[in-house]
Amino acid sequence: MARNIQSLERAAAMLRLLAGGERRLGLSDIASSLGLAKGTAHGILRTLQQEGFVEQDEPSGRYQLGAELLRLGTTYLDVHELRARALVWTDDLARSSGESVYLGVLHQQGVLIVHHVFRPDDSRQVLEIGAMQPLHSTALGKVLSAYDPVAHSEAVEAGRKAFTERTVCELDDFEQLLDLTRARGYAADVEETWEGVASVAAPIHDRRRMPVGAVGITGAVERLCHEGELRAELIAAVRDCARAVSRDLGAGRF
């Protein structure tokens, strides 16, 4: 069995200590509460402070939880609220479309899959929650890049790898795709990421009308497309699902 890393255990205990009880604690209080030497406690606090997880009040010298930890916690809550609000609507979309449904959010330089509903048949499928998809070629990624300025910057600055002959890699062409995505309210991926696979996705907004994610369906080209174009009824179903989740998040009508 792998041994735990002692410094991480101590840092975690320190964060729990600061999260409970008094709002601010001094170095001596933290060290004595955790049974640590002052030098050891100070070293851990200094590292946590450099990473933004802990802040030091200058007048008193006491420590409290930092803004970076709050940001991470808020992101966690936002993602889980998004997933919770989307559960019913994504199940409905999988039933009505007959295809796999994915819910994705921006994470680093890609799309993190936070919810996946299997295609409603007896085929063997693999759960892809936690998987990463590229921003520039997938329907989910293009939606995020079109509506989220941070995602747009990540997609523009990152190398746009060609996965198939259809992958759009040139920046001007990619920007035109994003303009088209914003104009029609959805993004498409027809064999741009995987041969024989197509997908369509639409944006999800929160109560502030900010883009917080994207929802889409993915399946074989022959099922999603007709005469080389995505089927209109599937596009409509995806957009309806995105609007329903957005409404549940307080975004109102789009």
mmCIF file of C-alpha atoms in Angstrom:
data_model
loop_
_atom_site.group_PDB
_atom_site.id
_atom_site.type_symbol
_atom_site.label_atom_id
_atom_site.label_comp_id
_atom_site.label_asym_id
_atom_site.label_seq_id
_atom_site.Cartn_x
_atom_site.Cartn_y
_atom_site.Cartn_z
ATOM 1 C CA MET A 1 0.000 0.000 0.000
ATOM 2 C CA ALA A 2 1.358 3.428 -0.952
ATOM 3 C CA ARG A 3 2.398 5.685 1.924
ATOM 4 C CA ASN A 4 0.776 9.066 2.306
ATOM 5 C CA ILE A 5 2.891 12.161 1.746
ATOM 6 C CA GLN A 6 3.356 13.719 5.177
ATOM 7 C CA SER A 7 3.717 17.320 3.992
ATOM 8 C CA LEU A 8 0.425 17.093 2.072
ATOM 9 C CA GLU A 9 -1.331 15.583 5.074
ATOM 10 C CA ARG A 10 -0.076 18.443 7.235
ATOM 11 C CA ALA A 11 -1.129 21.057 4.665
ATOM 12 C CA ALA A 12 -4.598 19.498 4.446
ATOM 13 C CA ALA A 13 -4.902 19.476 8.239
ATOM 14 C CA MET A 14 -3.843 23.133 8.305
ATOM 15 C CA LEU A 15 -6.517 24.111 5.773
ATOM 16 C CA ARG A 16 -9.169 22.229 7.760
ATOM 17 C CA LEU A 17 -8.043 23.999 10.911
ATOM 18 C CA LEU A 18 -8.318 27.419 9.250
ATOM 19 C CA ALA A 19 -11.711 26.498 7.806
ATOM 20 C CA GLY A 20 -13.179 25.851 11.242
ATOM 21 C CA GLY A 21 -13.214 27.740 14.479
ATOM 22 C CA GLU A 22 -11.818 31.266 14.556
ATOM 23 C CA ARG A 23 -11.534 33.258 11.326
ATOM 24 C CA ARG A 24 -7.804 33.954 11.762
ATOM 25 C CA LEU A 25 -5.131 31.999 13.616
ATOM 26 C CA GLY A 26 -1.571 32.858 14.574
ATOM 27 C CA LEU A 27 1.471 30.722 13.819
ATOM 28 C CA SER A 28 1.755 29.533 17.444
ATOM 29 C CA ASP A 29 -1.931 28.525 17.535
ATOM 30 C CA ILE A 30 -1.623 26.565 14.282
ATOM 31 C CA ALA A 31 1.597 24.849 15.298
ATOM 32 C CA SER A 32 0.336 23.815 18.729
ATOM 33 C CA SER A 33 -3.055 22.661 17.417
ATOM 34 C CA LEU A 34 -1.389 20.355 14.884
ATOM 35 C CA GLY A 35 1.522 19.294 17.063
ATOM 36 C CA LEU A 36 4.103 20.827 14.730
ATOM 37 C CA ALA A 37 7.283 22.747 15.338
ATOM 38 C CA LYS A 38 6.899 26.448 14.537
ATOM 39 C CA GLY A 39 9.483 26.231 11.752
ATOM 40 C CA THR A 40 7.650 23.345 10.091
ATOM 41 C CA ALA A 41 4.270 25.065 10.358
ATOM 42 C CA HIS A 42 5.718 28.309 9.013
ATOM 43 C CA GLY A 43 7.218 26.527 5.996
ATOM 44 C CA ILE A 44 3.894 24.930 5.083
ATOM 45 C CA LEU A 45 2.010 28.188 5.594
ATOM 46 C CA ARG A 46 4.497 30.033 3.403
ATOM 47 C CA THR A 47 3.986 27.531 0.576
ATOM 48 C CA LEU A 48 0.197 27.695 0.916
ATOM 49 C CA GLN A 49 0.413 31.480 0.926
ATOM 50 C CA GLN A 50 2.494 31.507 -2.268
ATOM 51 C CA GLU A 51 -0.155 29.357 -3.969
ATOM 52 C CA GLY A 52 -2.971 31.639 -2.793
ATOM 53 C CA PHE A 53 -4.586 29.037 -0.520
ATOM 54 C CA VAL A 54 -3.736 31.001 2.634
ATOM 55 C CA GLU A 55 -3.513 34.742 3.297
ATOM 56 C CA GLN A 56 -1.764 36.571 6.125
ATOM 57 C CA ASP A 57 -3.323 39.586 7.786
ATOM 58 C CA GLU A 58 -0.472 42.099 7.930
ATOM 59 C CA PRO A 59 -1.483 44.049 11.077
ATOM 60 C CA SER A 60 -1.976 40.948 13.218
ATOM 61 C CA GLY A 61 0.246 38.438 11.408
ATOM 62 C CA ARG A 62 -2.560 35.879 11.633
ATOM 63 C CA TYR A 63 -3.501 33.487 8.834
ATOM 64 C CA GLN A 64 -6.805 32.793 7.096
ATOM 65 C CA LEU A 65 -8.023 30.891 4.035
ATOM 66 C CA GLY A 66 -7.081 32.526 0.739
ATOM 67 C CA ALA A 67 -9.024 33.559 -2.338
ATOM 68 C CA GLU A 68 -7.628 30.767 -4.533
ATOM 69 C CA LEU A 69 -9.169 28.133 -2.275
ATOM 70 C CA LEU A 70 -12.482 29.967 -2.449
ATOM 71 C CA ARG A 71 -12.236 30.069 -6.243
ATOM 72 C CA LEU A 72 -11.625 26.340 -6.442
ATOM 73 C CA GLY A 73 -14.515 25.662 -4.093
ATOM 74 C CA THR A 74 -16.849 27.853 -6.116
ATOM 75 C CA THR A 75 -15.817 26.079 -9.310
ATOM 76 C CA TYR A 76 -16.572 22.726 -7.672
ATOM 77 C CA LEU A 77 -19.989 23.910 -6.565
ATOM 78 C CA ASP A 78 -20.761 25.447 -9.958
ATOM 79 C CA VAL A 79 -19.896 22.243 -11.800
ATOM 80 C CA HIS A 80 -21.976 20.133 -9.473
ATOM 81 C CA GLU A 81 -24.918 22.532 -9.681
ATOM 82 C CA LEU A 82 -24.635 22.425 -13.468
ATOM 83 C CA ARG A 83 -24.614 18.643 -13.469
ATOM 84 C CA ALA A 84 -27.510 18.434 -11.011
ATOM 85 C CA ARG A 85 -29.628 20.840 -13.063
ATOM 86 C CA ALA A 86 -28.833 18.959 -16.265
ATOM 87 C CA LEU A 87 -29.611 15.400 -15.110
ATOM 88 C CA VAL A 88 -33.272 15.241 -16.149
ATOM 89 C CA TRP A 89 -32.811 17.190 -19.370
ATOM 90 C CA THR A 90 -29.824 15.150 -20.547
ATOM 91 C CA ASP A 91 -31.703 11.909 -19.850
ATOM 92 C CA ASP A 92 -34.596 13.231 -21.940
ATOM 93 C CA LEU A 93 -32.207 14.225 -24.731
ATOM 94 C CA ALA A 94 -30.650 10.754 -24.811
ATOM 95 C CA ARG A 95 -34.102 9.155 -25.056
ATOM 96 C CA SER A 96 -35.400 11.519 -27.744
ATOM 97 C CA SER A 97 -32.235 11.454 -29.878
ATOM 98 C CA GLY A 98 -31.208 7.860 -29.286
ATOM 99 C CA GLU A 99 -27.610 9.045 -28.893
ATOM 100 C CA SER A 100 -24.995 9.547 -26.182
ATOM 101 C CA VAL A 101 -25.187 12.884 -24.376
ATOM 102 C CA TYR A 102 -22.195 14.764 -22.970
ATOM 103 C CA LEU A 103 -21.991 17.742 -20.642
ATOM 104 C CA GLY A 104 -18.681 19.598 -20.753
ATOM 105 C CA VAL A 105 -16.960 22.528 -19.055
ATOM 106 C CA LEU A 106 -13.729 24.392 -19.693
ATOM 107 C CA HIS A 107 -10.773 22.916 -17.843
ATOM 108 C CA GLN A 108 -7.234 24.097 -18.499
ATOM 109 C CA GLN A 109 -6.864 23.917 -22.294
ATOM 110 C CA GLY A 110 -9.666 21.484 -23.045
ATOM 111 C CA VAL A 111 -13.194 20.314 -22.345
ATOM 112 C CA LEU A 112 -13.752 18.264 -19.200
ATOM 113 C CA ILE A 113 -16.672 15.828 -19.452
ATOM 114 C CA VAL A 114 -18.629 16.180 -16.202
ATOM 115 C CA HIS A 115 -21.700 14.134 -17.174
ATOM 116 C CA HIS A 116 -22.297 11.370 -19.715
ATOM 117 C CA VAL A 117 -25.579 9.646 -20.530
ATOM 118 C CA PHE A 118 -25.257 6.405 -22.456
ATOM 119 C CA ARG A 119 -26.936 5.867 -25.786
ATOM 120 C CA PRO A 120 -30.231 4.092 -24.896
ATOM 121 C CA ASP A 121 -29.552 0.736 -26.524
ATOM 122 C CA ASP A 122 -27.843 -2.522 -25.589
ATOM 123 C CA SER A 123 -24.479 -1.686 -27.125
ATOM 124 C CA ARG A 124 -21.321 -1.852 -25.026
ATOM 125 C CA GLN A 125 -20.302 1.655 -23.920
ATOM 126 C CA VAL A 126 -17.612 3.186 -21.704
ATOM 127 C CA LEU A 127 -18.390 5.922 -19.185
ATOM 128 C CA GLU A 128 -16.370 9.005 -20.123
ATOM 129 C CA ILE A 129 -16.890 11.264 -17.105
ATOM 130 C CA GLY A 130 -13.537 12.883 -16.375
ATOM 131 C CA ALA A 131 -12.319 12.530 -19.958
ATOM 132 C CA MET A 132 -10.843 15.526 -21.766
ATOM 133 C CA GLN A 133 -11.751 16.658 -25.288
ATOM 134 C CA PRO A 134 -10.009 19.272 -27.458
ATOM 135 C CA LEU A 135 -11.401 22.784 -27.722
ATOM 136 C CA HIS A 136 -10.780 23.397 -31.413
ATOM 137 C CA SER A 137 -12.283 20.300 -33.043
ATOM 138 C CA THR A 138 -15.169 18.999 -30.920
ATOM 139 C CA ALA A 139 -18.656 20.479 -30.908
ATOM 140 C CA LEU A 140 -18.485 20.996 -27.146
ATOM 141 C CA GLY A 141 -15.113 22.709 -27.457
ATOM 142 C CA LYS A 142 -16.170 25.004 -30.276
ATOM 143 C CA VAL A 143 -19.246 26.083 -28.323
ATOM 144 C CA LEU A 144 -17.121 26.974 -25.292
ATOM 145 C CA SER A 145 -14.567 28.740 -27.501
ATOM 146 C CA ALA A 146 -17.314 30.760 -29.186
ATOM 147 C CA TYR A 147 -19.065 31.933 -26.028
ATOM 148 C CA ASP A 148 -16.426 31.916 -23.269
ATOM 149 C CA PRO A 149 -13.579 34.458 -23.686
ATOM 150 C CA VAL A 150 -11.238 32.368 -21.548
ATOM 151 C CA ALA A 151 -11.902 29.259 -23.630
ATOM 152 C CA HIS A 152 -11.426 31.326 -26.762
ATOM 153 C CA SER A 153 -8.006 32.472 -25.590
ATOM 154 C CA GLU A 154 -7.005 28.923 -24.699
ATOM 155 C CA ALA A 155 -8.077 27.606 -28.108
ATOM 156 C CA VAL A 156 -6.319 30.411 -29.972
ATOM 157 C CA GLU A 157 -3.063 30.164 -28.038
ATOM 158 C CA ALA A 158 -2.854 26.360 -27.993
ATOM 159 C CA GLY A 159 -1.617 24.272 -30.895
ATOM 160 C CA ARG A 160 -4.581 23.106 -32.974
ATOM 161 C CA LYS A 161 -3.747 19.512 -33.865
ATOM 162 C CA ALA A 162 -5.209 17.898 -36.987
ATOM 163 C CA PHE A 163 -7.015 14.727 -35.889
ATOM 164 C CA THR A 164 -8.531 14.014 -39.306
ATOM 165 C CA GLU A 165 -8.479 15.568 -42.764
ATOM 166 C CA ARG A 166 -11.512 17.649 -41.741
ATOM 167 C CA THR A 167 -9.988 19.249 -38.620
ATOM 168 C CA VAL A 168 -9.895 23.037 -38.889
ATOM 169 C CA CYS A 169 -6.477 24.193 -37.708
ATOM 170 C CA GLU A 170 -5.804 27.568 -39.358
ATOM 171 C CA LEU A 171 -6.655 30.447 -37.039
ATOM 172 C CA ASP A 172 -8.677 32.496 -39.565
ATOM 173 C CA ASP A 173 -10.758 29.459 -40.523
ATOM 174 C CA PHE A 174 -11.245 28.578 -36.870
ATOM 175 C CA GLU A 175 -12.435 32.104 -36.046
ATOM 176 C CA GLN A 176 -14.939 31.887 -38.916
ATOM 177 C CA LEU A 177 -16.277 28.659 -37.409
ATOM 178 C CA LEU A 178 -16.746 30.400 -34.071
ATOM 179 C CA ASP A 179 -18.584 33.289 -35.773
ATOM 180 C CA LEU A 180 -20.865 30.726 -37.414
ATOM 181 C CA THR A 181 -21.391 28.993 -34.066
ATOM 182 C CA ARG A 182 -22.495 32.241 -32.416
ATOM 183 C CA ALA A 183 -24.734 33.127 -35.363
ATOM 184 C CA ARG A 184 -26.682 29.874 -35.341
ATOM 185 C CA GLY A 185 -26.444 28.992 -31.635
ATOM 186 C CA TYR A 186 -24.789 25.597 -31.937
ATOM 187 C CA ALA A 187 -21.558 23.946 -33.085
ATOM 188 C CA ALA A 188 -20.985 20.893 -35.221
ATOM 189 C CA ASP A 189 -18.216 18.326 -35.496
ATOM 190 C CA VAL A 190 -18.562 15.986 -38.460
ATOM 191 C CA GLU A 191 -15.491 13.749 -38.498
ATOM 192 C CA GLU A 192 -13.226 16.589 -37.338
ATOM 193 C CA THR A 193 -12.084 14.708 -34.225
ATOM 194 C CA TRP A 194 -12.879 11.053 -34.913
ATOM 195 C CA GLU A 195 -13.464 9.317 -38.263
ATOM 196 C CA GLY A 196 -17.061 8.218 -38.669
ATOM 197 C CA VAL A 197 -18.274 10.224 -35.659
ATOM 198 C CA ALA A 198 -20.398 13.381 -35.608
ATOM 199 C CA SER A 199 -21.605 15.603 -32.800
ATOM 200 C CA VAL A 200 -23.624 18.744 -32.191
ATOM 201 C CA ALA A 201 -23.549 20.947 -29.074
ATOM 202 C CA ALA A 202 -25.103 24.129 -27.688
ATOM 203 C CA PRO A 203 -24.126 26.542 -24.887
ATOM 204 C CA ILE A 204 -25.469 26.627 -21.340
ATOM 205 C CA HIS A 205 -25.670 29.964 -19.509
ATOM 206 C CA ASP A 206 -26.155 30.801 -15.844
ATOM 207 C CA ARG A 207 -28.248 33.458 -14.106
ATOM 208 C CA ARG A 208 -25.690 36.098 -15.051
ATOM 209 C CA ARG A 209 -25.999 35.055 -18.702
ATOM 210 C CA MET A 210 -22.424 33.807 -18.527
ATOM 211 C CA PRO A 211 -21.462 30.621 -20.416
ATOM 212 C CA VAL A 212 -20.849 27.846 -17.894
ATOM 213 C CA GLY A 213 -20.811 24.754 -20.078
ATOM 214 C CA ALA A 214 -22.025 23.004 -23.176
ATOM 215 C CA VAL A 215 -24.259 20.020 -23.855
ATOM 216 C CA GLY A 216 -24.218 17.869 -26.933
ATOM 217 C CA ILE A 217 -24.868 14.507 -28.536
ATOM 218 C CA THR A 218 -22.342 12.280 -30.269
ATOM 219 C CA GLY A 219 -22.875 9.324 -32.563
ATOM 220 C CA ALA A 220 -22.171 7.687 -35.878
ATOM 221 C CA VAL A 221 -22.241 9.994 -38.907
ATOM 222 C CA GLU A 222 -24.854 7.846 -40.648
ATOM 223 C CA ARG A 223 -27.265 8.339 -37.735
ATOM 224 C CA LEU A 224 -26.660 12.035 -37.008
ATOM 225 C CA CYS A 225 -26.348 13.236 -40.597
ATOM 226 C CA HIS A 226 -28.520 13.133 -43.714
ATOM 227 C CA GLU A 227 -26.940 13.867 -47.077
ATOM 228 C CA GLY A 228 -23.845 15.260 -45.371
ATOM 229 C CA GLU A 229 -25.690 17.637 -43.039
ATOM 230 C CA LEU A 230 -26.620 17.250 -39.380
ATOM 231 C CA ARG A 231 -30.272 16.340 -38.982
ATOM 232 C CA ALA A 232 -32.334 19.413 -38.117
ATOM 233 C CA GLU A 233 -34.419 17.623 -35.481
ATOM 234 C CA LEU A 234 -31.279 16.623 -33.562
ATOM 235 C CA ILE A 235 -29.926 20.174 -33.649
ATOM 236 C CA ALA A 236 -33.280 21.431 -32.329
ATOM 237 C CA ALA A 237 -33.299 18.806 -29.553
ATOM 238 C CA VAL A 238 -29.804 19.762 -28.384
ATOM 239 C CA ARG A 239 -30.613 23.476 -28.395
ATOM 240 C CA ASP A 240 -33.853 22.845 -26.480
ATOM 241 C CA CYS A 241 -31.906 20.869 -23.865
ATOM 242 C CA ALA A 242 -29.332 23.648 -23.482
ATOM 243 C CA ARG A 243 -32.055 26.268 -23.081
ATOM 244 C CA ALA A 244 -33.870 24.128 -20.497
ATOM 245 C CA VAL A 245 -30.729 23.693 -18.379
ATOM 246 C CA SER A 246 -29.971 27.416 -18.721
ATOM 247 C CA ARG A 247 -33.467 28.280 -17.503
ATOM 248 C CA ASP A 248 -33.016 25.983 -14.509
ATOM 249 C CA LEU A 249 -29.794 27.845 -13.732
ATOM 250 C CA GLY A 250 -31.728 31.132 -13.772
ATOM 251 C CA ALA A 251 -30.727 32.401 -17.197
ATOM 252 C CA GLY A 252 -34.262 33.114 -18.422
ATOM 253 C CA ARG A 253 -35.188 32.809 -22.056
ATOM 254 C CA PHE A 254 -32.626 32.712 -24.855
#
